Amino acid sequence: EDPAKLAAFQSRIDADEKIEPKDWMPEGYRKTLIRQIGQHAHSEIVGQLPEANWITRAPTLERKAILLAKVQDEAGHGLYLYCAAETLGVSRDEITEMLLDGRMKYSSIFNYPTLNWADVGAVGWLVDGAAIMNQVPLQRTSYGPYSRAMIRICKEESFHQRQGYDAIRKMAGGTPDQKRMAQDALNRFWYPSLMMFGPSDKDSVHSTQSMKWKIKMNTNDELRQKFVDQTVPQAEYLGLTIPDPKLNWNDDRGHYDFSEPDWSEFFDVISGNGPCNTDRLAARNQAWDDGKWVRAGLMAHAEKKRSGTVA
Ligand code: FAQ
């Protein structure tokens, strides 16, 4: 690639200009964005599965309506993000097929099961909480369509996080059994939530270049620390205990010290061996196959319209 073009591109980034679809961009920038936006879109779509699992068993009509709206929002987020990816020259069908045959990833977190109602609260509180921590800075990301999608998504994510916190607060303040369930959900979701931010900075292959291009605004460890600092007081308010004996406020650093997740588990999960990877991909493949006739019908209709033969 032409060094002069690369330098001009970098100075646009450094001046906080947004890059738009028709602008010149380095091939690596385009590829990284397709990977990150695509993975993000897939996460929103696959992320519907663990919560949708509880829609029919929500404890009250109100909780059911709220959960239904939240899961529906995730589908919308996936669609905005697929549209943002399409502006980079990749079709939604193409990247969907890459998800379905395992060439693309989605967030590790959605390979963990939701075993009971408290897990739905924990997902909203912790998983959406971690998602917001990662996504608020992405509103300022350098690629225009991604940044604009993130602005809308973040508004909806904060409602999601609050509904989760509200559900877990109800459980934590309920009967001893309900409180035990809330604690158990926190125990199981804590480390997988910390893993959502990606490997530690020393193992993050993409961070340096992505931050130079302002595709990412922070390192993985920076955001993980912010999430811990924000979440510990929330757990204290709930009367729940973060499952980390090393968790401790460090006055010198002005942050909590905490234990790293088990990174071998993380790499296992992202290479396809988490508790629910097979189920999640099977569910998405089945949805894609079941929808084949709808896609074929729409194409046939569009074709007829084009040739003017619609009745
Ligand atoms: N899971 O070099 P890095 C949501 C991979 S929120 C799976 O550090 P990068 C909302 C990474 O792809 C969740 N894979 O990578 C919701 C790379 O492998 P590759 C989605 C992971 O990209 C809530 C390798 O490890 N949010 O869905 C993960 O610079 C509730 C090396 O890592 C986003 O996607 C992981 N956790 O940083 C929905 C946010 N972490 O591709 C429903 C946008 C790393 O070379 C219900 N994405 N890997 O084969 C990002 O900010 C970044 O992509 C990171 C990873 C921070 C996730």
Short mmCIF file of C-alpha atoms and ligand atoms in Angstrom, two decimals:
data_model
loop_
_atom_site.label_atom_id
_atom_site.label_comp_id
_atom_site.label_asym_id
_atom_site.label_seq_id
_atom_site.Cartn_x
_atom_site.Cartn_y
_atom_site.Cartn_z
CA GLU A 1 0.00 0.00 0.00
CA ASP A 2 1.15 3.54 -0.85
CA PRO A 3 3.05 4.98 2.18
CA ALA A 4 1.73 8.48 1.43
CA LYS A 5 -1.87 7.21 1.50
CA LEU A 6 -1.21 5.32 4.72
CA ALA A 7 0.25 8.42 6.36
CA ALA A 8 -2.67 10.59 5.22
CA PHE A 9 -5.09 7.96 6.57
CA GLN A 10 -3.31 7.86 9.93
CA SER A 11 -3.40 11.64 10.23
CA ARG A 12 -7.16 11.60 9.66
CA ILE A 13 -7.46 9.04 12.48
CA ASP A 14 -5.17 11.08 14.73
CA ALA A 15 -7.34 14.16 14.09
CA ASP A 16 -10.42 12.15 15.23
CA GLU A 17 -12.05 12.33 11.81
CA LYS A 18 -14.58 9.60 11.07
CA ILE A 19 -13.76 7.23 8.23
CA GLU A 20 -16.78 6.65 5.97
CA PRO A 21 -17.52 3.67 3.68
CA LYS A 22 -16.39 5.28 0.43
CA ASP A 23 -13.15 6.70 1.85
CA TRP A 24 -9.84 5.05 1.09
CA MET A 25 -8.74 2.74 3.93
CA PRO A 26 -5.88 0.26 4.38
CA GLU A 27 -6.85 -3.36 3.70
CA GLY A 28 -5.90 -4.30 7.29
CA TYR A 29 -8.25 -1.66 8.68
CA ARG A 30 -11.13 -3.00 6.58
CA LYS A 31 -10.37 -6.61 7.55
CA THR A 32 -10.06 -5.84 11.26
CA LEU A 33 -13.36 -3.99 11.21
CA ILE A 34 -15.15 -6.81 9.40
CA ARG A 35 -13.77 -9.25 11.99
CA GLN A 36 -14.65 -7.13 15.02
CA ILE A 37 -18.05 -5.82 13.84
CA GLY A 38 -18.94 -9.28 12.50
CA GLN A 39 -17.99 -11.00 15.77
CA HIS A 40 -19.94 -8.38 17.64
CA ALA A 41 -23.03 -8.89 15.44
CA HIS A 42 -22.80 -12.67 15.84
CA SER A 43 -22.54 -12.22 19.62
CA GLU A 44 -25.78 -10.26 19.68
CA ILE A 45 -27.54 -12.96 17.68
CA VAL A 46 -26.11 -15.98 19.53
CA GLY A 47 -26.50 -14.02 22.79
CA GLN A 48 -30.27 -14.24 22.42
CA LEU A 49 -30.17 -18.00 23.04
CA PRO A 50 -29.24 -18.24 26.74
CA GLU A 51 -31.86 -15.70 27.77
CA ALA A 52 -34.58 -16.74 25.34
CA ASN A 53 -34.30 -20.10 27.11
CA TRP A 54 -36.13 -18.48 30.06
CA ILE A 55 -38.84 -16.43 28.34
CA THR A 56 -41.50 -19.10 28.74
CA ARG A 57 -40.51 -19.68 32.36
CA ALA A 58 -40.17 -16.09 33.59
CA PRO A 59 -41.62 -15.85 37.13
CA THR A 60 -44.16 -13.09 36.38
CA LEU A 61 -45.90 -11.62 33.35
CA GLU A 62 -43.99 -8.37 33.87
CA ARG A 63 -40.60 -10.11 33.91
CA LYS A 64 -41.62 -12.05 30.83
CA ALA A 65 -42.58 -8.88 28.88
CA ILE A 66 -39.30 -7.21 29.90
CA LEU A 67 -37.19 -10.20 28.93
CA LEU A 68 -38.99 -10.56 25.62
CA ALA A 69 -38.26 -6.90 24.82
CA LYS A 70 -34.62 -7.29 25.79
CA VAL A 71 -34.06 -10.37 23.66
CA GLN A 72 -35.77 -8.63 20.75
CA ASP A 73 -33.40 -5.67 21.21
CA GLU A 74 -30.43 -8.02 20.84
CA ALA A 75 -31.75 -9.10 17.44
CA GLY A 76 -31.98 -5.42 16.48
CA HIS A 77 -28.38 -4.81 17.61
CA GLY A 78 -27.23 -7.72 15.49
CA LEU A 79 -29.00 -6.21 12.48
CA TYR A 80 -27.51 -2.71 12.90
CA LEU A 81 -24.09 -4.29 13.18
CA TYR A 82 -24.54 -6.53 10.12
CA CYS A 83 -25.53 -3.37 8.20
CA ALA A 84 -22.37 -1.62 9.44
CA ALA A 85 -20.30 -4.62 8.29
CA GLU A 86 -22.01 -4.58 4.88
CA THR A 87 -20.69 -1.05 4.25
CA LEU A 88 -17.21 -2.64 4.24
CA GLY A 89 -18.04 -4.85 1.26
CA VAL A 90 -19.11 -8.12 2.90
CA SER A 91 -22.68 -9.37 2.67
CA ARG A 92 -24.73 -10.46 5.64
CA ASP A 93 -25.13 -13.91 4.09
CA GLU A 94 -21.37 -14.27 3.72
CA ILE A 95 -20.54 -13.47 7.32
CA THR A 96 -23.50 -15.48 8.61
CA GLU A 97 -22.15 -18.50 6.76
CA MET A 98 -18.73 -17.86 8.29
CA LEU A 99 -20.32 -17.97 11.75
CA LEU A 100 -22.26 -21.12 10.96
CA ASP A 101 -19.25 -23.10 9.74
CA GLY A 102 -16.98 -21.88 12.54
CA ARG A 103 -14.73 -19.52 10.55
CA MET A 104 -15.88 -16.54 12.64
CA LYS A 105 -16.18 -16.21 16.39
CA TYR A 106 -18.78 -14.83 18.76
CA SER A 107 -18.29 -13.83 22.39
CA SER A 108 -17.04 -16.59 24.69
CA ILE A 109 -19.68 -15.71 27.30
CA PHE A 110 -22.56 -17.17 25.29
CA ASN A 111 -21.06 -20.64 25.53
CA TYR A 112 -22.07 -20.85 29.18
CA PRO A 113 -25.51 -22.19 30.14
CA THR A 114 -28.29 -20.31 31.95
CA LEU A 115 -29.40 -22.92 34.45
CA ASN A 116 -32.12 -21.03 36.32
CA TRP A 117 -33.91 -17.68 36.68
CA ALA A 118 -31.12 -16.12 38.78
CA ASP A 119 -28.80 -16.64 35.80
CA VAL A 120 -31.01 -14.38 33.69
CA GLY A 121 -30.52 -11.63 36.28
CA ALA A 122 -26.78 -12.31 36.41
CA VAL A 123 -26.53 -12.12 32.61
CA GLY A 124 -28.24 -8.72 32.58
CA TRP A 125 -26.21 -7.39 35.50
CA LEU A 126 -22.78 -8.77 34.62
CA VAL A 127 -22.81 -9.62 30.91
CA ASP A 128 -24.64 -6.50 29.80
CA GLY A 129 -22.58 -4.54 32.36
CA ALA A 130 -19.36 -5.81 30.76
CA ALA A 131 -20.78 -5.21 27.27
CA ILE A 132 -21.54 -1.56 28.12
CA MET A 133 -18.08 -1.04 29.62
CA ASN A 134 -16.62 -2.20 26.30
CA GLN A 135 -19.15 -0.44 24.07
CA VAL A 136 -19.39 3.06 25.54
CA PRO A 137 -15.84 3.93 24.35
CA LEU A 138 -16.64 2.31 20.97
CA GLN A 139 -19.16 5.10 20.36
CA ARG A 140 -16.03 7.15 19.54
CA THR A 141 -14.50 4.50 17.28
CA SER A 142 -13.02 5.82 14.03
CA TYR A 143 -15.33 4.04 11.57
CA GLY A 144 -18.50 6.14 11.12
CA PRO A 145 -21.14 3.41 10.61
CA TYR A 146 -19.80 1.37 13.58
CA SER A 147 -19.69 4.42 15.81
CA ARG A 148 -23.27 5.39 14.95
CA ALA A 149 -24.54 1.84 15.53
CA MET A 150 -22.82 1.84 18.93
CA ILE A 151 -24.54 5.05 20.04
CA ARG A 152 -27.97 3.51 19.64
CA ILE A 153 -26.93 0.13 21.02
CA CYS A 154 -25.49 1.68 24.18
CA LYS A 155 -28.77 3.40 25.00
CA GLU A 156 -30.57 0.06 24.87
CA GLU A 157 -27.81 -1.82 26.71
CA SER A 158 -28.15 0.40 29.75
CA PHE A 159 -31.81 -0.55 30.03
CA HIS A 160 -30.73 -4.20 29.74
CA GLN A 161 -28.18 -3.86 32.50
CA ARG A 162 -30.71 -2.22 34.79
CA GLN A 163 -33.33 -4.91 34.23
CA GLY A 164 -30.70 -7.53 35.12
CA TYR A 165 -29.66 -5.68 38.25
CA ASP A 166 -33.29 -5.30 39.25
CA ALA A 167 -33.96 -9.03 38.76
CA ILE A 168 -30.89 -10.09 40.75
CA ARG A 169 -31.67 -7.50 43.47
CA LYS A 170 -35.08 -9.08 43.90
CA MET A 171 -33.49 -12.53 44.24
CA ALA A 172 -30.72 -11.31 46.56
CA GLY A 173 -33.28 -9.66 48.83
CA GLY A 174 -35.69 -12.61 48.71
CA THR A 175 -35.90 -15.87 50.65
CA PRO A 176 -32.68 -17.61 51.77
CA ASP A 177 -33.08 -20.00 48.82
CA GLN A 178 -33.44 -17.13 46.37
CA LYS A 179 -30.40 -15.40 47.83
CA ARG A 180 -28.42 -18.64 47.50
CA MET A 181 -29.45 -18.84 43.85
CA ALA A 182 -28.30 -15.25 43.25
CA GLN A 183 -24.93 -16.01 44.88
CA ASP A 184 -24.56 -19.21 42.85
CA ALA A 185 -25.27 -17.30 39.61
CA LEU A 186 -22.64 -14.70 40.53
CA ASN A 187 -20.17 -17.49 41.33
CA ARG A 188 -20.64 -19.04 37.89
CA PHE A 189 -20.81 -15.85 35.81
CA TRP A 190 -18.06 -13.77 37.43
CA TYR A 191 -14.97 -15.15 35.68
CA PRO A 192 -16.68 -15.76 32.31
CA SER A 193 -17.76 -12.08 32.45
CA LEU A 194 -14.16 -10.99 33.07
CA MET A 195 -13.15 -13.07 30.03
CA MET A 196 -15.47 -11.06 27.78
CA PHE A 197 -12.84 -8.30 27.58
CA GLY A 198 -10.46 -10.66 25.79
CA PRO A 199 -7.06 -12.07 26.78
CA SER A 200 -4.67 -10.09 28.98
CA ASP A 201 -2.86 -7.30 27.15
CA LYS A 202 0.32 -9.33 26.76
CA ASP A 203 -1.63 -12.00 24.80
CA SER A 204 -3.85 -9.63 22.82
CA VAL A 205 -2.62 -9.89 19.25
CA HIS A 206 -4.77 -7.14 17.77
CA SER A 207 -4.84 -4.42 20.45
CA THR A 208 -1.79 -2.36 19.45
CA GLN A 209 -2.76 -1.89 15.80
CA SER A 210 -6.49 -1.60 16.58
CA MET A 211 -5.81 1.15 19.08
CA LYS A 212 -3.56 2.99 16.63
CA TRP A 213 -6.45 2.94 14.16
CA LYS A 214 -8.96 3.80 16.93
CA ILE A 215 -10.97 0.69 16.12
CA LYS A 216 -10.48 -0.07 19.81
CA MET A 217 -10.25 2.80 22.27
CA ASN A 218 -8.87 0.93 25.32
CA THR A 219 -6.87 -2.18 26.04
CA ASN A 220 -8.58 -5.34 27.28
CA ASP A 221 -7.02 -5.05 30.76
CA GLU A 222 -8.01 -1.40 31.15
CA LEU A 223 -11.67 -2.20 30.53
CA ARG A 224 -11.58 -5.32 32.72
CA GLN A 225 -10.24 -3.24 35.61
CA LYS A 226 -12.95 -0.61 35.12
CA PHE A 227 -15.59 -3.34 35.15
CA VAL A 228 -14.27 -4.82 38.41
CA ASP A 229 -14.11 -1.36 40.02
CA GLN A 230 -17.69 -0.65 39.02
CA THR A 231 -19.16 -4.04 39.91
CA VAL A 232 -17.68 -4.70 43.38
CA PRO A 233 -19.74 -1.94 45.10
CA GLN A 234 -22.85 -3.21 43.31
CA ALA A 235 -22.26 -6.72 44.69
CA GLU A 236 -21.71 -5.24 48.16
CA TYR A 237 -25.01 -3.37 47.92
CA LEU A 238 -26.72 -6.65 47.01
CA GLY A 239 -25.08 -8.45 49.95
CA LEU A 240 -23.41 -10.89 47.56
CA THR A 241 -19.78 -11.99 47.58
CA ILE A 242 -17.52 -11.84 44.51
CA PRO A 243 -15.97 -15.32 44.28
CA ASP A 244 -12.39 -14.09 44.53
CA PRO A 245 -10.49 -14.35 47.83
CA LYS A 246 -7.79 -12.04 46.45
CA LEU A 247 -10.19 -9.22 45.70
CA ASN A 248 -8.94 -6.21 47.63
CA TRP A 249 -9.05 -2.42 47.33
CA ASN A 250 -5.56 -1.11 46.56
CA ASP A 251 -5.25 2.44 47.85
CA ASP A 252 -1.98 3.13 45.99
CA ARG A 253 -3.37 2.11 42.63
CA GLY A 254 -6.86 3.49 43.31
CA HIS A 255 -8.29 0.23 41.96
CA TYR A 256 -9.32 -3.21 43.16
CA ASP A 257 -6.72 -5.97 42.90
CA PHE A 258 -8.35 -9.15 41.63
CA SER A 259 -7.55 -12.66 40.37
CA GLU A 260 -7.24 -13.19 36.64
CA PRO A 261 -9.64 -15.68 35.09
CA ASP A 262 -8.35 -19.12 34.12
CA TRP A 263 -6.97 -18.26 30.69
CA SER A 264 -6.70 -21.90 29.62
CA GLU A 265 -10.49 -22.14 30.03
CA PHE A 266 -10.90 -18.99 27.91
CA PHE A 267 -8.76 -20.33 25.05
CA ASP A 268 -10.61 -23.65 25.27
CA VAL A 269 -13.98 -21.91 24.98
CA ILE A 270 -12.97 -19.72 22.03
CA SER A 271 -11.59 -22.70 20.18
CA GLY A 272 -14.97 -24.43 20.31
CA ASN A 273 -14.76 -26.48 23.51
CA GLY A 274 -16.91 -24.52 25.96
CA PRO A 275 -19.92 -26.09 27.68
CA CYS A 276 -22.48 -24.94 25.05
CA ASN A 277 -20.51 -24.26 21.81
CA THR A 278 -22.00 -27.23 19.98
CA ASP A 279 -25.58 -26.42 21.06
CA ARG A 280 -25.28 -22.75 20.15
CA LEU A 281 -23.97 -23.41 16.65
CA ALA A 282 -26.51 -26.18 16.12
CA ALA A 283 -29.34 -23.79 17.09
CA ARG A 284 -28.09 -21.09 14.69
CA ASN A 285 -27.59 -23.60 11.87
CA GLN A 286 -31.08 -24.94 12.36
CA ALA A 287 -32.56 -21.41 12.30
CA TRP A 288 -30.65 -20.70 9.06
CA ASP A 289 -31.84 -23.96 7.46
CA ASP A 290 -35.44 -23.45 8.62
CA GLY A 291 -35.44 -19.97 7.09
CA LYS A 292 -34.24 -21.16 3.70
CA TRP A 293 -37.72 -21.21 2.14
CA VAL A 294 -38.37 -17.66 3.33
CA ARG A 295 -35.16 -16.39 1.74
CA ALA A 296 -35.93 -18.29 -1.46
CA GLY A 297 -39.48 -16.86 -1.53
CA LEU A 298 -38.22 -13.31 -1.04
CA MET A 299 -35.67 -13.72 -3.83
CA ALA A 300 -38.30 -15.15 -6.19
CA HIS A 301 -40.63 -12.27 -5.38
CA ALA A 302 -37.87 -9.69 -5.97
CA GLU A 303 -37.02 -11.36 -9.27
CA LYS A 304 -40.66 -11.29 -10.44
CA LYS A 305 -40.95 -7.64 -9.47
CA ARG A 306 -37.82 -6.80 -11.41
CA SER A 307 -39.16 -8.47 -14.55
CA GLY A 308 -42.57 -6.83 -14.11
CA THR A 309 -44.52 -10.08 -13.87
CA VAL A 310 -46.02 -9.60 -10.42
CA ALA A 311 -49.81 -9.90 -10.57
N1 FAQ B 1 -14.80 -14.14 22.96
O1 FAQ B 1 -6.27 -9.63 20.08
P1 FAQ B 1 -7.49 -9.78 20.91
C1 FAQ B 1 -22.89 -8.54 23.52
C2 FAQ B 1 -10.44 -13.48 20.37
S1 FAQ B 1 -21.34 -8.12 24.12
C3 FAQ B 1 -14.40 -14.74 21.82
O2 FAQ B 1 -7.52 -9.07 22.21
P2 FAQ B 1 -9.55 -8.05 19.78
C4 FAQ B 1 -24.11 -7.87 24.14
C5 FAQ B 1 -10.23 -12.41 19.32
O3 FAQ B 1 -11.30 -12.39 18.41
C6 FAQ B 1 -20.15 -9.22 23.40
N2 FAQ B 1 -13.24 -14.44 21.22
O4 FAQ B 1 -8.79 -9.44 20.02
C7 FAQ B 1 -25.09 -8.85 24.66
C8 FAQ B 1 -8.92 -12.86 18.72
O5 FAQ B 1 -9.15 -13.97 17.85
P3 FAQ B 1 -9.18 -13.83 16.22
C9 FAQ B 1 -19.66 -8.79 22.06
C10 FAQ B 1 -12.47 -13.49 21.81
O6 FAQ B 1 -10.56 -8.28 18.72
C11 FAQ B 1 -25.26 -8.98 26.02
C12 FAQ B 1 -8.17 -13.41 19.92
O7 FAQ B 1 -9.15 -13.76 20.88
N3 FAQ B 1 -18.95 -7.56 22.13
O8 FAQ B 1 -22.94 -9.32 22.66
C13 FAQ B 1 -12.85 -12.83 22.97
O9 FAQ B 1 -8.58 -6.95 19.60
C14 FAQ B 1 -26.20 -9.89 26.54
C15 FAQ B 1 -7.17 -12.43 20.48
O10 FAQ B 1 -7.78 -11.33 21.19
C16 FAQ B 1 -18.01 -7.24 21.21
O11 FAQ B 1 -17.72 -7.99 20.30
C17 FAQ B 1 -14.08 -13.18 23.56
N4 FAQ B 1 -14.51 -12.63 24.70
O12 FAQ B 1 -10.29 -7.77 21.18
C18 FAQ B 1 -25.87 -9.63 23.81
C19 FAQ B 1 -17.38 -5.88 21.36
N5 FAQ B 1 -11.89 -11.94 23.29
O13 FAQ B 1 -10.37 -12.96 15.87
C20 FAQ B 1 -26.81 -10.56 24.32
C21 FAQ B 1 -16.47 -5.51 20.22
C22 FAQ B 1 -10.92 -12.06 22.36
O14 FAQ B 1 -7.89 -13.21 15.80
C23 FAQ B 1 -26.96 -10.68 25.71
N6 FAQ B 1 -15.27 -6.29 20.22
N7 FAQ B 1 -11.26 -13.00 21.47
O15 FAQ B 1 -9.38 -15.25 15.75
C24 FAQ B 1 -14.13 -5.95 20.88
O16 FAQ B 1 -14.09 -4.93 21.57
C25 FAQ B 1 -12.92 -6.82 20.72
O17 FAQ B 1 -13.10 -7.62 19.58
C26 FAQ B 1 -12.58 -7.71 21.96
C27 FAQ B 1 -11.37 -8.57 21.62
C28 FAQ B 1 -12.25 -6.82 23.15
C29 FAQ B 1 -13.75 -8.63 22.31
#
